[in-house]
Amino acid sequence: MTEEDVKLKFITPAIEQAGWDKMSQISMEYQITDGRINLINNVAKRDKVGIKKADYVLSYQLNLPLAIVEAKDDSHSIRHGLEQAKIYAQMLDAPFAYSSNGSSFIEFDFLSGSQRELALNEFPTPYELWQRFLEYKHFSSRAFKIIQEPYFYDQGAKKPRYYQQVAINRAIEAVANGKKRLMLVMATGTGKTYVAFQIIHRLYRAGAKKKILFLADRNILVDQSETGDFKPFGNKMTKIKDKLLDSSYEIYLSLYQQLVDEDGNEPFREFSPDFFDLIIIDECHRGSAKEDSQWRKILDYFKSATHIGLTATPKEDNEISNSSYFGEPIYTYSLKQGINDGFLAPFKVIRVGIDVDLMEYRPPEGMLDDYGNEIPDKIYNIKDYDRNLVLTNRTKLVASRISEFLKSTDRMAKTIVFCVDIEHAQRMCEALRNENSDLVRQNPNYVAQITGDVPNVNAMVERFSRPDEIYPVVAVTSKLLTTGVDCKTCKVIAIDSCINSITEFKQIIGRGTRLREDFGKTHFTILDFRGVSRLFMDPKFDGEPIKEDDLPAKANFTEEKPPKPKEDKEKSGERKIVINGAEVKILDELEQIYDQNGNLIASDFKDFSRQNILAKFKSLENFITSWDAQSKKQAIINELKDHGVLLDELKIKPEFTNLDEFDLICHIAYNKPPRTRKERADGVKKRDFLSKYSDKAREVLLKLIDKYADNGISDLENINVLKNDPFRDMGGMLEIVNDFFGGKEKYFEAIKELEKEIYAA
C-alpha cells in the first residue's frame, strides 16, 4: 500500500478513534518551513524539496502541539519514520513523536527518554498525553490556567510560525512557573514584536499580568509596534509622550527617554515600584543589562515585575552581560535557521578591495591638504579614512561602485549606505547624487541623508521603510538605521565604515533579511568596502552570545581597532585632513554567498550544486543506488533541481554540454571522470544487448539510443517521443509499442533494460 493508503485506512482512523478531534486537534500535512531560497547569480529559487511538512501534528488545543506522527508505506518498517518525527517534534517543542506503517505505532517520549511499540488501538488519547505532559512539568493550578490561555486570533490576522509559537509558549510557561527574568534571542526580521504581542495578550487575558510596559530606545520602534502588531490592544494601550504618565491604561509603550533623561529627571517614579508587573525590553542588547545605564534605573525601580528581554544580538562584555541579568536565552532562533527555513532573505556579499585600503596610504613628503596645512608624514590605513583623513576620491569611488551595481541590477532598489559619521554621510550623499543626477533630477529624495541631525528624520525613515513608498531609494546614514527599522524591501546594504562589533554588524545585516516576495524582495546584496564581512567567519556570529573583547583577525586589512564612534547627533570639533587629488582604484572584488552551514562560499554554480548534491547523497554509492532503484531517472533529476542543484545552468557550460545528468552529477559531486552521451551510446551499440530483440524493435531502440546521444535521458523515458520523427515513418506510437514490442508493459521493460545498459559502466 502507498503511504496515502496507509494513512487513510489505518493511521487516521486509529488517531480519531483515540478521541482526537479532526477539526481542532489534528493537522495533516502540516507545513513547518517555507523552504530555503537559494541564490545563484542573482537568480532566487525556493527549495521546494526542502520544505518540512509533518504528516500529522496533534495538539491539545490550537498552538499547543503534543505529538508528531510520521507515516510510511507498508514496504517500510514501523520505525522508519521515527527519526524524522523526532526532528519535527523538537522543532515544534512537541513532547511525543510517533512513526507507523499501518501495522502499529512506535512512540518516542521526550519527557522520559523511553521508546515503545503500541497496537493501532492503543494510540494515546489527548487527555492521556496532556496529563503525561502536565505531570512532568509539575504545573500549579495557576500555571495550568495561564498556559491554557489561547492566542489572539482575528479574521485575517497572521498566524504564528513554528519558531514564534515555540518562543511564545516557552515564555508563557516560564512566567507561569514564576521565572522573573528571561530572554528570547531571535534574528532580525523573525517577528520579535509579534511574539511580544502574543505573550502580553495571553498573560493579560489569563489575569497573570495586569499592568505592562513595552520599553524601547528609539521612537520608530515604539511607533511601529503601536500601529502594527500591538494595534489590537486598542484603547487599553497608550504611548507615553512628553513624560506624562497616566495610570488609567493597562499597556504602556515608551521610550526609556520618556521615563528617565540625561538631566537626571526620572518621571517613572510617579508610578509606585509595584505598578508594572511585566516589562518587555525590545533590543535589550543596547544597554538594559548595564548596571549604570538609564535602562537599569527603570528596571531596578520596577524590580518586582517580570522582565523579558528581546534581542537579535545578546551582548557579553566587560560592561554589559545580557545573560547575567536575564539568564541564558530560553529560546534562540538564528539568522542561519531563518534563511534555511525560508523565512529570511538569503544574501550575497561583494567585497570590494580598494588599493589604499589594502596597501595603506602615505602622502608625499611636504604635501598640503585642502586647507593648506602640511600633512603629517605617516602611514594611513583603513581605520583613518573618513575619521581622521578624508580621501575625496575614495568617497567618489565608493559612490561610483554602488551606483554601478544599482545600474546593473535595479536602480530603484531600496539601498542603505552605512558611513563612518555624519560628515562622511554628507559627502557620500553628494557623491551619490552626482553619480545619479538623472534620477535625482526626477526626485530630489532619490538619495537622502538619514542621520540624527536631519530635521523630521523620523518621517524620512518612515517613508523609506514603507514598501509602497518609492522615495527615498538610497538612504545614507551612520548609526541611525542600524537597529530596529523595519524596511522589508531593502535590497542593498553598502558598508563603508569600520565595524569590529559583531553585535553592530548583525544589526546592520538585519536591515536586509526581511522577505517581501510580493514586492520582488527575495534576497539582498551586501557591498562591503571595509572588509567587515570577515565577521561572518567568527563562530560567535550565529552562535553563542557575543563577547566583544575577542575579535577576529582582519584578512588583508589592518588589525588595529578604530576608536569608538560618536553618536549621530554629536560632531567632532577636530578638523579632519582632507586630500582632494589622491588617486585611488579598485584592485579586486570577491563575490560570495551565505550557504546552509552559515559560511561564505564562492558564488559558483559548480560549488553550490556540489554541496546540494552531497546534502542529498553523501557518497557516490548512495547516489548510484538511488539512481538504479528509480524507475524514472527524470524523477531524481527533478528532485535534485528542486533541491538547489542547478543542472540546467551547468549544462550550458562548454565543458558539460555533452554530458547527461548522471555523469554531470558524478563528476561535479564525486570527481568521477565523465563520459559523454555519445560515448555511452556507442558503448551500448557495441555490446550484444540488442540481439535479443526483433529487427524492427532493434531499429526503434537504435534510434532511441541516437536520441539519447543528442538530447539525454528525458527522450528515452517519454513515450510521446514515438509520435515524432524519425519514428513516425515506422508506423507511429501505437504500432511500435503493440506490434514491435508486444504491448506497453514490454516496451517499458525494454526501455528499462536500455537505461541499465547505458549506465552499465
Coordinates of C-alpha atoms in Angstrom, one line a residue, residues 11-26 58-60 120-129:
I11 CA -3.4 5.7 10.9
T12 CA -6.1 8.4 10.6
P13 CA -8.8 6.0 11.9
A14 CA -6.6 4.9 14.8
I15 CA -5.9 8.5 15.8
E16 CA -9.6 9.6 15.6
Q17 CA -10.7 6.5 17.5
A18 CA -8.4 7.6 20.3
G19 CA -10.5 10.7 20.7
W20 CA -8.5 13.3 18.7
D21 CA -10.9 15.8 17.1
K22 CA -10.2 16.1 13.3
M23 CA -11.3 19.7 13.2
S24 CA -9.5 21.2 16.2
Q25 CA -6.7 18.8 17.2
I26 CA -5.5 17.0 14.1
L58 CA -1.7 16.6 17.2
S59 CA -2.5 19.5 19.5
Y60 CA -4.3 19.5 22.8
L120 CA -3.2 0.6 16.5
N121 CA -6.0 0.5 19.1
E122 CA -3.6 1.6 21.9
F123 CA -2.8 5.1 20.5
P124 CA -3.0 7.6 23.4
T125 CA -5.9 9.9 23.9
P126 CA -5.5 13.7 24.0
Y127 CA -6.2 13.6 27.8
E128 CA -3.6 10.9 28.4
L129 CA -0.8 12.8 26.6

